[in-house]
CSV table of C-alpha atoms in Angstrom, one decimal:
chain,number,residue,atom,x,y,z
U,155,MET,CA,0.0,0.0,0.0
U,156,ASN,CA,1.3,3.5,-0.9
U,157,SER,CA,0.8,5.1,2.5
U,158,GLU,CA,2.2,8.5,1.6
U,159,LEU,CA,-0.2,8.8,-1.3
U,160,MET,CA,-3.1,7.7,0.8
U,161,GLU,CA,-2.2,10.3,3.5
U,162,ALA,CA,-1.9,13.1,0.9
U,163,LEU,CA,-5.3,12.1,-0.6
U,164,THR,CA,-7.0,12.2,2.8
U,165,LEU,CA,-5.5,15.6,3.6
U,166,LEU,CA,-6.6,17.1,0.2
U,167,GLU,CA,-10.0,15.6,0.6
U,168,ARG,CA,-10.5,17.2,4.1
U,169,GLU,CA,-8.9,20.6,3.5
U,170,LYS,CA,-9.7,21.3,-0.1
U,171,LYS,CA,-12.9,19.2,-0.3
U,172,ILE,CA,-11.6,17.6,-3.4
U,173,SER,CA,-12.8,14.0,-3.9
U,174,ARG,CA,-10.2,11.1,-3.9
U,175,GLU,CA,-11.5,10.0,-7.3
U,176,THR,CA,-10.7,13.3,-8.8
U,177,ILE,CA,-7.1,13.4,-7.6
U,178,LEU,CA,-6.5,9.8,-8.7
U,179,GLU,CA,-7.8,10.7,-12.1
U,180,ALA,CA,-5.3,13.6,-12.2
U,181,ILE,CA,-2.5,11.3,-11.3
U,182,ARG,CA,-3.5,8.9,-14.0
U,183,GLN,CA,-3.6,11.6,-16.6
U,184,SER,CA,-0.2,13.0,-15.4
U,185,LEU,CA,1.5,9.6,-15.9
U,186,ILE,CA,0.1,9.2,-19.4
U,187,GLN,CA,1.4,12.7,-20.2
U,188,ALA,CA,4.8,11.9,-18.7
U,189,CYS,CA,5.0,8.8,-21.0
U,190,LYS,CA,4.3,11.0,-24.0
U,191,ASN,CA,6.9,13.6,-23.0
U,192,ASN,CA,9.5,10.9,-22.2
U,193,TRP,CA,9.2,9.2,-25.6
U,194,LYS,CA,8.2,12.4,-27.4
U,195,THR,CA,5.3,10.8,-29.1
U,196,GLU,CA,1.5,10.9,-29.0
U,197,ALA,CA,1.1,7.5,-27.3
U,198,GLU,CA,-2.5,6.2,-27.3
U,199,ASN,CA,-1.5,2.8,-26.1
U,200,VAL,CA,-0.4,3.7,-22.6
U,201,VAL,CA,-2.6,2.3,-19.8
U,202,VAL,CA,-2.5,3.4,-16.1
U,203,ASN,CA,-4.4,1.4,-13.5
U,204,ILE,CA,-4.8,2.8,-9.9
U,205,ASP,CA,-6.4,0.9,-7.1
U,206,PRO,CA,-8.5,3.5,-5.2
U,207,GLU,CA,-8.4,1.4,-2.0
U,208,THR,CA,-4.6,0.9,-1.7
U,209,CYS,CA,-3.4,3.6,-4.2
U,210,GLU,CA,-1.1,1.0,-5.8
U,211,TYR,CA,-0.7,1.7,-9.5
U,212,GLU,CA,0.7,0.2,-12.6
U,213,VAL,CA,1.8,1.7,-15.9
U,214,TYR,CA,2.2,-0.3,-19.1
U,215,ALA,CA,2.1,0.1,-22.8
U,216,MET,CA,0.4,-2.2,-25.3
U,217,LYS,CA,3.1,-2.6,-28.1
U,218,THR,CA,2.7,-4.2,-31.5
U,219,VAL,CA,5.4,-6.8,-32.5
U,220,VAL,CA,7.2,-5.7,-35.7
U,221,GLU,CA,10.4,-6.5,-37.6
U,222,GLN,CA,11.9,-3.1,-37.3
U,223,VAL,CA,10.9,-0.6,-34.5
U,224,GLU,CA,10.1,2.9,-35.6
U,225,ASP,CA,8.1,4.0,-32.5
U,226,GLY,CA,9.7,2.8,-29.2
U,227,LEU,CA,6.5,3.4,-27.2
U,228,ALA,CA,4.1,1.8,-29.6
U,229,GLN,CA,6.2,-1.0,-31.1
U,230,ILE,CA,8.5,-3.9,-30.0
U,231,SER,CA,10.8,-6.0,-32.1
U,232,LEU,CA,10.1,-9.7,-32.6
U,233,THR,CA,13.4,-10.6,-30.9
U,234,ASN,CA,12.5,-8.7,-27.7
U,235,ALA,CA,8.9,-10.0,-27.7
U,236,LYS,CA,10.2,-13.7,-27.9
U,237,MET,CA,12.5,-13.0,-25.0
U,238,MET,CA,9.4,-12.2,-23.0
U,239,ASP,CA,7.4,-15.1,-24.4
U,240,SER,CA,8.4,-17.4,-27.3
U,241,ARG,CA,4.9,-17.7,-28.5
U,242,TYR,CA,4.7,-14.1,-29.8
U,243,GLU,CA,4.6,-13.6,-33.5
U,244,LEU,CA,4.6,-10.6,-35.8
U,245,GLY,CA,1.5,-8.5,-35.4
U,246,ASP,CA,0.8,-9.7,-31.8
U,247,VAL,CA,0.2,-7.1,-29.1
U,248,VAL,CA,2.4,-7.3,-26.1
U,249,ARG,CA,1.9,-5.7,-22.7
U,250,VAL,CA,5.1,-4.0,-21.6
U,251,ASP,CA,5.5,-2.5,-18.1
U,252,ILE,CA,6.8,1.0,-17.9
U,253,LYS,CA,9.0,2.1,-15.0
U,254,SER,CA,8.0,5.6,-14.1
U,255,LYS,CA,11.1,6.0,-12.1
U,256,GLU,CA,13.1,5.9,-15.3
U,257,PHE,CA,11.4,9.0,-16.6
U,258,GLY,CA,13.6,12.0,-17.2
U,259,ARG,CA,13.6,15.1,-15.0
U,260,ILE,CA,11.6,17.1,-17.5
U,261,ALA,CA,8.9,14.4,-17.9
U,262,THR,CA,8.6,14.1,-14.2
U,263,GLN,CA,8.3,17.9,-13.7
U,264,ASN,CA,5.6,18.0,-16.4
U,265,ALA,CA,3.7,15.2,-14.6
U,266,LYS,CA,3.9,17.1,-11.3
U,267,ASN,CA,2.6,20.3,-13.0
U,268,VAL,CA,-0.3,18.3,-14.5
U,269,ILE,CA,-1.3,17.1,-11.1
U,270,LEU,CA,-1.1,20.5,-9.5
U,271,GLN,CA,-3.0,22.2,-12.3
U,272,LYS,CA,-5.8,19.6,-12.0
U,273,ILE,CA,-5.9,20.1,-8.2
U,274,ARG,CA,-6.2,23.9,-8.6
U,275,GLU,CA,-8.9,23.6,-11.2
U,276,GLU,CA,-10.9,21.2,-9.1
U,277,GLU,CA,-10.4,23.3,-6.0
U,278,ARG,CA,-11.7,26.4,-7.9
U,279,ARG,CA,-14.7,24.4,-9.2
U,280,VAL,CA,-15.5,23.1,-5.8
U,281,LEU,CA,-15.2,26.6,-4.3
U,282,ILE,CA,-17.4,28.2,-6.9
U,283,GLY,CA,-20.0,25.5,-6.4
U,284,GLU,CA,-19.9,26.0,-2.6
U,285,TYR,CA,-20.6,29.7,-2.9
U,286,LEU,CA,-23.1,29.4,-5.7
U,287,GLU,CA,-25.2,27.4,-3.2
U,288,LYS,CA,-25.1,30.4,-0.9
U,289,GLU,CA,-26.2,32.9,-3.6
U,290,HIS,CA,-29.3,34.8,-2.4
U,291,ASP,CA,-28.6,33.7,1.2
U,292,ILE,CA,-26.8,35.2,4.2
U,293,MET,CA,-23.4,34.4,5.4
U,294,THR,CA,-21.3,35.5,8.4
U,295,GLY,CA,-18.1,37.2,7.4
U,296,VAL,CA,-15.1,39.0,8.9
U,297,VAL,CA,-14.2,42.5,7.8
U,298,GLN,CA,-10.7,42.5,6.3
U,299,ARG,CA,-9.9,46.0,5.1
U,300,TYR,CA,-11.1,49.0,3.0
U,301,PHE,CA,-9.8,49.3,-0.6
U,302,GLY,CA,-11.1,52.5,-1.9
U,303,LYS,CA,-14.7,52.8,-0.9
U,304,ASN,CA,-15.2,49.0,-1.1
U,305,VAL,CA,-14.9,46.7,1.9
U,306,SER,CA,-13.2,43.3,1.7
U,307,ILE,CA,-15.0,40.7,3.8
U,308,ASN,CA,-13.6,37.2,4.3
U,309,LEU,CA,-16.3,34.5,4.1
U,310,GLY,CA,-14.1,31.6,5.0
U,311,ARG,CA,-12.4,30.2,1.9
U,312,ALA,CA,-13.0,33.2,-0.3
U,313,ASP,CA,-13.2,37.0,0.0
U,314,ALA,CA,-16.2,39.0,-0.9
U,315,THR,CA,-16.6,42.7,-1.9
U,316,LEU,CA,-19.1,45.0,-0.2
U,317,PRO,CA,-19.5,48.0,-2.6
U,318,PRO,CA,-20.5,51.5,-1.4
U,319,ASN,CA,-24.1,51.3,-2.7
U,320,GLU,CA,-24.7,48.1,-0.7
U,321,GLN,CA,-23.4,49.5,2.6
U,322,MET,CA,-25.8,50.6,5.3
U,323,ARG,CA,-26.0,54.4,5.9
U,324,GLY,CA,-24.1,55.4,9.0
U,325,GLU,CA,-22.5,52.0,9.4
U,326,VAL,CA,-18.7,51.9,10.0
U,327,TYR,CA,-16.8,48.7,9.4
U,328,ARG,CA,-13.8,47.8,11.5
U,329,PRO,CA,-11.2,45.2,10.8
U,330,ASN,CA,-12.0,41.8,12.4
U,331,GLN,CA,-15.6,42.8,12.9
U,332,ARG,CA,-18.0,40.0,12.4
U,333,LEU,CA,-21.3,40.7,10.5
U,334,LYS,CA,-23.9,39.0,8.4
U,335,VAL,CA,-24.2,39.8,4.7
U,336,TYR,CA,-26.5,38.9,1.9
U,337,VAL,CA,-24.8,37.2,-1.1
U,338,LEU,CA,-25.9,39.0,-4.2
U,339,GLU,CA,-23.9,37.4,-6.9
U,340,VAL,CA,-21.2,34.8,-7.4
U,341,LYS,CA,-19.1,34.8,-10.6
U,342,ASP,CA,-16.5,32.4,-11.9
U,343,ALA,CA,-13.1,34.1,-12.3
U,344,PRO,CA,-9.6,32.8,-13.1
U,345,LYS,CA,-8.4,33.4,-9.6
U,346,GLY,CA,-11.4,32.0,-7.9
U,347,PRO,CA,-15.0,33.0,-7.2
U,348,LYS,CA,-15.9,36.7,-7.4
U,349,ILE,CA,-18.5,37.4,-4.7
U,350,GLN,CA,-20.5,40.5,-4.2
U,351,VAL,CA,-22.4,41.0,-0.9
U,352,SER,CA,-24.9,43.5,0.5
U,353,ARG,CA,-26.1,44.9,3.8
U,354,THR,CA,-29.0,46.9,2.3
U,355,HIS,CA,-30.9,44.2,0.4
U,356,PRO,CA,-34.5,43.7,1.8
U,357,ASP,CA,-34.0,39.9,1.7
U,358,LEU,CA,-31.3,40.3,4.3
U,359,VAL,CA,-34.1,41.1,6.8
U,360,LYS,CA,-36.1,38.1,5.5
U,361,ARG,CA,-33.2,35.7,6.0
U,362,LEU,CA,-32.5,37.0,9.4
U,363,PHE,CA,-36.1,36.3,10.4
U,364,GLU,CA,-35.8,32.8,9.0
U,365,GLU,CA,-32.8,32.2,11.3
U,366,GLU,CA,-34.5,33.7,14.4
U,367,VAL,CA,-38.2,32.5,13.9
U,368,THR,CA,-38.9,28.8,13.6
U,369,GLU,CA,-42.4,29.4,12.2
U,370,VAL,CA,-40.9,31.4,9.3
U,371,ARG,CA,-38.2,28.8,8.7
U,372,ASP,CA,-40.7,25.9,8.5
U,373,GLY,CA,-43.2,27.8,6.4
U,374,THR,CA,-46.0,28.2,8.9
U,375,VAL,CA,-45.6,32.0,8.8
U,376,GLU,CA,-44.9,33.6,5.4
U,377,ILE,CA,-43.2,37.0,4.8
U,378,LYS,CA,-45.4,38.3,2.0
U,379,ALA,CA,-43.7,41.6,1.4
U,380,ILE,CA,-40.8,43.7,2.6
U,381,ALA,CA,-40.1,47.5,2.2
U,382,ARG,CA,-36.8,48.7,3.5
U,383,GLU,CA,-34.8,51.9,3.9
U,384,ALA,CA,-31.5,50.3,5.1
U,385,GLY,CA,-30.2,51.7,8.3
U,386,SER,CA,-33.4,53.5,9.2
U,387,ARG,CA,-36.7,51.5,9.0
U,388,THR,CA,-38.2,48.4,7.5
U,389,LYS,CA,-41.8,47.2,7.2
U,390,ILE,CA,-42.7,43.6,6.6
U,391,ALA,CA,-46.1,42.0,6.0
U,392,VAL,CA,-46.6,38.5,7.4
U,393,TRP,CA,-49.3,35.9,6.9
U,394,SER,CA,-49.9,32.6,8.8
U,395,ASN,CA,-50.9,29.4,7.1
U,396,ASN,CA,-52.1,28.1,10.5
U,397,PRO,CA,-55.1,29.8,12.0
U,398,ASP,CA,-53.9,29.0,15.5
U,399,VAL,CA,-50.6,30.9,14.9
U,400,ASP,CA,-50.4,34.7,15.2
U,401,PRO,CA,-47.9,35.7,12.5
U,402,VAL,CA,-47.0,39.1,14.1
U,403,GLY,CA,-46.6,37.5,17.6
U,404,ALA,CA,-44.4,34.7,16.2
U,405,CYS,CA,-42.1,37.2,14.6
U,406,VAL,CA,-42.0,39.5,17.6
U,407,GLY,CA,-41.3,36.7,20.1
U,408,LEU,CA,-41.7,36.7,23.9
U,409,ASN,CA,-40.9,40.2,25.2
U,410,GLY,CA,-39.7,41.0,21.7
U,411,THR,CA,-36.7,38.7,21.8
U,412,ARG,CA,-36.9,37.5,18.2
U,413,VAL,CA,-37.3,40.9,16.6
U,414,ASN,CA,-34.8,42.5,18.9
U,415,ALA,CA,-32.2,39.9,17.7
U,416,VAL,CA,-32.7,41.1,14.1
U,417,VAL,CA,-32.7,44.8,15.1
U,418,ASP,CA,-29.3,44.2,16.9
U,419,GLU,CA,-27.8,42.6,13.8
U,420,LEU,CA,-29.0,45.6,11.8
U,421,HIS,CA,-27.5,48.0,14.4
U,422,GLY,CA,-30.8,49.5,15.6
U,423,GLU,CA,-32.8,49.7,12.4
U,424,LYS,CA,-36.5,50.0,13.3
U,425,ILE,CA,-38.8,47.1,12.1
U,426,ASP,CA,-42.6,47.3,11.8
U,427,ILE,CA,-44.4,44.0,11.5
U,428,ILE,CA,-47.9,44.0,10.1
U,429,ASN,CA,-50.6,41.5,9.1
U,430,TRP,CA,-50.9,40.8,5.4
U,431,ASP,CA,-54.4,41.0,4.0
U,432,GLU,CA,-55.7,40.2,0.5
U,433,ASN,CA,-58.0,43.2,0.8
U,434,PRO,CA,-56.0,46.1,-0.5
U,435,ALA,CA,-57.8,48.6,1.7
U,436,LEU,CA,-57.1,46.6,4.9
U,437,LEU,CA,-53.5,46.0,3.8
U,438,ILE,CA,-52.9,49.7,3.3
U,439,GLU,CA,-54.5,50.5,6.6
U,440,ASN,CA,-52.1,48.0,8.3
U,441,ALA,CA,-49.1,49.3,6.3
U,442,LEU,CA,-49.6,52.9,7.6
U,443,SER,CA,-49.3,51.6,11.2
U,444,PRO,CA,-48.7,53.1,13.8
U,445,ALA,CA,-51.0,55.8,12.4
U,446,LYS,CA,-54.8,55.4,12.8
U,447,VAL,CA,-56.9,55.4,9.6
U,448,ILE,CA,-60.5,56.6,9.2
U,449,THR,CA,-61.0,55.1,5.7
U,450,VAL,CA,-59.2,53.8,2.7
U,451,LEU,CA,-60.6,54.1,-0.8
U,452,ALA,CA,-58.5,51.7,-2.9
U,453,ASP,CA,-58.6,51.2,-6.7
U,454,PRO,CA,-57.0,47.9,-7.6
U,455,ASP,CA,-57.1,48.6,-11.3
U,456,GLU,CA,-55.2,51.9,-11.0
U,457,ARG,CA,-53.1,50.6,-8.1
U,458,SER,CA,-53.9,53.8,-6.2
U,459,ALA,CA,-55.6,54.6,-2.9
U,460,LYS,CA,-57.0,57.6,-1.1
U,461,VAL,CA,-56.5,57.5,2.7
U,462,VAL,CA,-58.3,59.7,5.3
U,463,VAL,CA,-56.7,60.0,8.7
U,464,PRO,CA,-57.7,62.0,11.8
U,465,ASP,CA,-56.3,65.5,11.8
U,466,TYR,CA,-53.9,64.8,14.6
U,467,GLN,CA,-52.6,61.6,12.9
U,468,LEU,CA,-51.6,63.2,9.6
U,469,SER,CA,-47.9,63.8,10.5
U,470,LEU,CA,-47.6,60.3,12.0
U,471,ALA,CA,-49.2,58.7,8.9
U,472,ILE,CA,-46.8,60.5,6.6
U,473,GLY,CA,-43.8,60.0,8.8
U,474,LYS,CA,-40.5,61.9,9.0
U,475,GLU,CA,-39.6,63.2,5.5
U,476,GLY,CA,-42.5,61.0,4.2
U,477,GLN,CA,-40.9,57.8,5.2
U,478,ASN,CA,-43.9,56.0,6.7
U,479,ALA,CA,-46.1,56.7,3.6
U,480,ARG,CA,-43.2,55.9,1.3
U,481,LEU,CA,-42.6,52.5,2.9
U,482,ALA,CA,-46.3,51.7,3.0
U,483,ALA,CA,-46.6,52.4,-0.8
U,484,ARG,CA,-43.6,50.1,-1.5
U,485,LEU,CA,-45.0,47.4,0.7
U,486,THR,CA,-48.5,47.4,-0.8
U,487,GLY,CA,-47.6,48.4,-4.4
U,488,PHE,CA,-50.2,51.2,-4.3
U,489,LYS,CA,-49.8,54.9,-4.9
U,490,ILE,CA,-51.2,56.4,-1.6
U,491,ASP,CA,-52.7,59.8,-1.3
U,492,ILE,CA,-53.1,60.7,2.4
U,493,LYS,CA,-55.4,63.5,3.6
U,494,ASN,CA,-56.6,64.5,7.1
U,495,GLU,CA,-60.3,64.5,7.9
U,496,THR,CA,-60.8,68.3,7.4
U,497,GLN,CA,-59.1,68.2,4.0
U,498,ALA,CA,-61.1,65.1,3.0
U,499,ARG,CA,-64.4,66.8,3.9
U,500,GLU,CA,-63.5,69.9,2.0
U,501,SER,CA,-62.5,68.0,-1.1
U,502,GLY,CA,-65.5,65.6,-0.9
U,503,ASP,CA,-63.4,62.5,-0.5
U,504,LEU,CA,-64.9,61.6,2.9
U,505,LEU,CA,-68.4,62.3,1.5
U,506,GLU,CA,-67.7,59.9,-1.3
U,507,TYR,CA,-66.7,57.3,1.3
U,508,GLU,CA,-69.9,57.8,3.3
U,509,GLU,CA,-72.0,57.5,0.2
U,510,ASP,CA,-70.3,54.3,-0.7
U,511,TYR,CA,-70.7,53.0,2.9
U,512,TYR,CA,-74.5,53.7,3.0
U,513,GLN,CA,-74.9,52.3,-0.5
U,514,GLU,CA,-73.3,49.1,0.6
U,515,GLU,CA,-75.7,49.0,3.6
U,516,TYR,CA,-78.6,49.6,1.3
U,517,ASP,CA,-77.5,46.8,-1.0
U,518,ASP,CA,-77.3,44.4,1.9
U,519,TYR,CA,-80.9,45.1,2.9
U,520,GLY,CA,-82.2,44.7,-0.6
U,521,GLU,CA,-85.7,45.6,-1.7
U,522,ASP,CA,-87.0,45.9,1.9
U,523,TYR,CA,-85.0,49.0,2.5
U,524,SER,CA,-86.3,52.2,1.1
U,525,GLU,CA,-84.3,54.6,-1.2
U,526,ASP,CA,-84.4,57.4,1.3
U,527,GLY,CA,-82.9,55.3,4.2
U,528,THR,CA,-86.1,54.5,6.1
U,529,TRP,CA,-87.5,51.2,7.1
U,530,PRO,CA,-89.8,49.9,5.7
U,531,GLU,CA,-90.7,51.9,2.6
U,532,ASP,CA,-91.7,55.4,3.2
U,533,GLY,CA,-95.3,55.6,4.1
U,534,GLY,CA,-95.7,51.8,4.4
U,535,TYR,CA,-96.1,49.1,7.0
U,536,PRO,CA,-94.2,45.8,7.5
U,537,GLN,CA,-93.7,44.3,4.1
U,538,ASP,CA,-93.8,40.5,3.5
U,539,GLY,CA,-93.9,39.9,7.3
U,540,ILE,CA,-90.7,41.8,8.0
U,541,TRP,CA,-90.3,43.8,11.2
U,542,PRO,CA,-88.3,47.0,11.3
U,543,GLU,CA,-84.9,47.0,13.0
U,544,ALA,CA,-84.8,48.4,16.6
U,545,GLY,CA,-83.5,52.0,16.5
U,546,ALA,CA,-84.9,53.0,13.1
U,547,GLU,CA,-85.7,56.6,12.7
U,548,PRO,CA,-89.5,57.2,12.8
U,549,GLN,CA,-90.8,58.4,9.5
U,550,GLU,CA,-94.3,59.1,8.3
U,551,GLY,CA,-96.2,55.8,8.5
U,552,THR,CA,-93.2,53.8,9.6
U,553,TRP,CA,-92.3,52.0,12.8
U,554,PRO,CA,-90.7,54.2,15.5
U,555,GLU,CA,-87.5,53.2,17.3
U,556,ALA,CA,-87.2,51.8,20.8
U,557,GLU,CA,-86.7,53.5,24.2
U,558,ALA,CA,-88.7,56.7,24.0
U,559,ASP,CA,-92.1,58.0,25.0
U,560,PRO,CA,-94.9,58.2,22.5
U,561,GLN,CA,-94.9,62.0,22.7
U,562,ASP,CA,-91.7,61.7,20.6
U,563,GLY,CA,-93.2,59.3,18.2
U,564,ILE,CA,-90.8,56.6,19.3
U,565,TRP,CA,-91.3,52.8,19.9
U,566,PRO,CA,-90.9,51.7,23.6
U,567,GLU,CA,-88.1,49.6,24.8
U,568,ALA,CA,-88.3,45.9,24.0
U,569,GLY,CA,-90.0,43.9,26.8
U,570,ALA,CA,-91.0,47.0,28.8
U,571,ASN,CA,-94.2,47.1,30.9
U,572,PRO,CA,-97.0,49.1,29.4
U,573,GLN,CA,-97.0,52.5,31.2
U,574,GLU,CA,-99.3,55.4,30.9
U,575,GLY,CA,-98.3,57.5,28.0
U,576,THR,CA,-96.3,54.8,26.3
U,577,TRP,CA,-97.2,53.1,23.1
U,578,PRO,CA,-100.0,50.6,23.4
U,579,GLY,CA,-100.0,47.2,21.9
U,580,ALA,CA,-100.8,48.1,18.3
U,581,GLY,CA,-103.9,46.0,17.6
U,582,ALA,CA,-102.9,43.4,20.2
U,583,GLU,CA,-103.4,43.0,24.0
U,584,PRO,CA,-100.1,42.8,25.9
U,585,GLN,CA,-99.5,39.4,27.7
U,586,ASP,CA,-98.0,39.1,31.2
U,587,ASP,CA,-97.9,42.9,31.4
U,588,THR,CA,-95.2,43.1,28.8
U,589,TRP,CA,-94.9,44.1,25.2
U,590,PRO,CA,-95.1,42.3,22.8
U,591,GLU,CA,-96.8,39.0,23.5
U,592,ASP,CA,-93.8,37.0,24.5
U,593,GLY,CA,-92.1,39.8,26.4
U,594,THR,CA,-89.4,40.5,23.8
U,595,TYR,CA,-88.9,43.0,21.1
U,596,PRO,CA,-89.2,41.4,17.6
U,597,GLU,CA,-85.9,41.0,15.8
U,598,ALA,CA,-85.5,42.3,12.2
U,599,ALA,CA,-86.8,39.7,9.7
U,600,ASP,CA,-89.0,38.0,12.4
U,601,ASP,CA,-92.5,37.3,11.4
U,602,PRO,CA,-95.0,39.7,13.0
U,603,GLN,CA,-96.5,38.2,16.0
U,604,GLU,CA,-100.2,37.6,16.5
U,605,GLY,CA,-102.0,40.8,17.1
U,606,ALA,CA,-99.4,43.0,15.5
U,607,PRO,CA,-100.5,45.5,12.9
U,608,GLN,CA,-100.7,44.3,9.3
U,609,ASP,CA,-102.2,47.5,7.8
U,610,SER,CA,-102.7,51.1,8.7
U,611,SER,CA,-106.1,50.4,10.3
U,612,ALA,CA,-104.5,48.5,13.1
U,613,LEU,CA,-102.7,51.6,14.6
U,614,GLU,CA,-104.5,53.1,17.5
U,615,ASP,CA,-105.5,56.7,17.6
U,616,GLY,CA,-102.7,59.1,18.3
U,617,GLU,CA,-100.0,56.8,16.8
U,618,GLU,CA,-97.8,57.8,13.9
């Protein structure tokens, strides 16, 4: 067994991460090349066999028996062949061992260079493959030095470049400082992989949360969108695939431990975590947090939205130098126009919202709701057995609301005892001293109870 070769292979495999098979193939090719250089011919008949278990090898040439030798590596004379075995005749192929120790100095040096070149190529290939797997991921590096405005960061087996436009504002990098970076790009270069990293990329925040938050790492909580101004503030929208898991709470952690770990790595950058919502209006409202919002009018087709906030919340919604509104727009993908309540009323935006709101309420009630907002239709009585909702404003010929005296034209409280001056049982006698018959106020959409008015003649004198 070739113990020295075995030891060298083990060392290269451990330190350079080059497989044993690759190095053995390099040795085989180097021996073939040495044979060609030694005999100065393009020998195609040289065979090298190496046992991968013991690293024992043999080199031989398959030579053709001829009368007169013209190529010493490819041919052998009949006389020499018969000295090896008397049965050989002209045209036979003889296996002749080659002693590599007999190679000249130049041939040996060339063989060595072939092995070293193959090892360097394989090392570079392995190195590039290793860092290509880390592309668009984060790695921990050590600051080496500044060269110009760029920063050299050692990532273990290779150095990366942190260009000025990928450096966080206000961050100072000191030699031997450890920090996490986002691998932007890995390129193959003659001297090894050329790696560019970033400290400003939004996905750096995402990867940091994946490291700190188990639910994000296993996919239970998804980070749907990120908007970032590196060194200042970041907003992330999260969504939970498990209804029992609160996505915001999972990212914040107990007493803020998880989010604080990310903030510390980003050297104090503020992070807002909000709930993702498929409804653009709700998403925009969440994105403007911590500001309170009165209403959001979103147009998904135009990707624009009008937002109304209380007067005292306008500056908070916009943020310092417009940062809060700017990040909310990036997070949601909507162009956001923010107005305070006073401005919205003057411009009619809030009126537009109120009209839309009441129109939606009207649409929900359907035909039983009158066009002017009364219940039931103006001048009518219960339609199709439907009772008015408690609290409806009394209109001419309509049901009054609860909790008021008849002098005001209002319906009495549900279940109240008949009192002097209160509304009588319209067309029906109260039971158990209560109104209506079962002592409860009828719910909207309940059928009128026995004794309740069905037409205008059932109302007693003095009622509206």
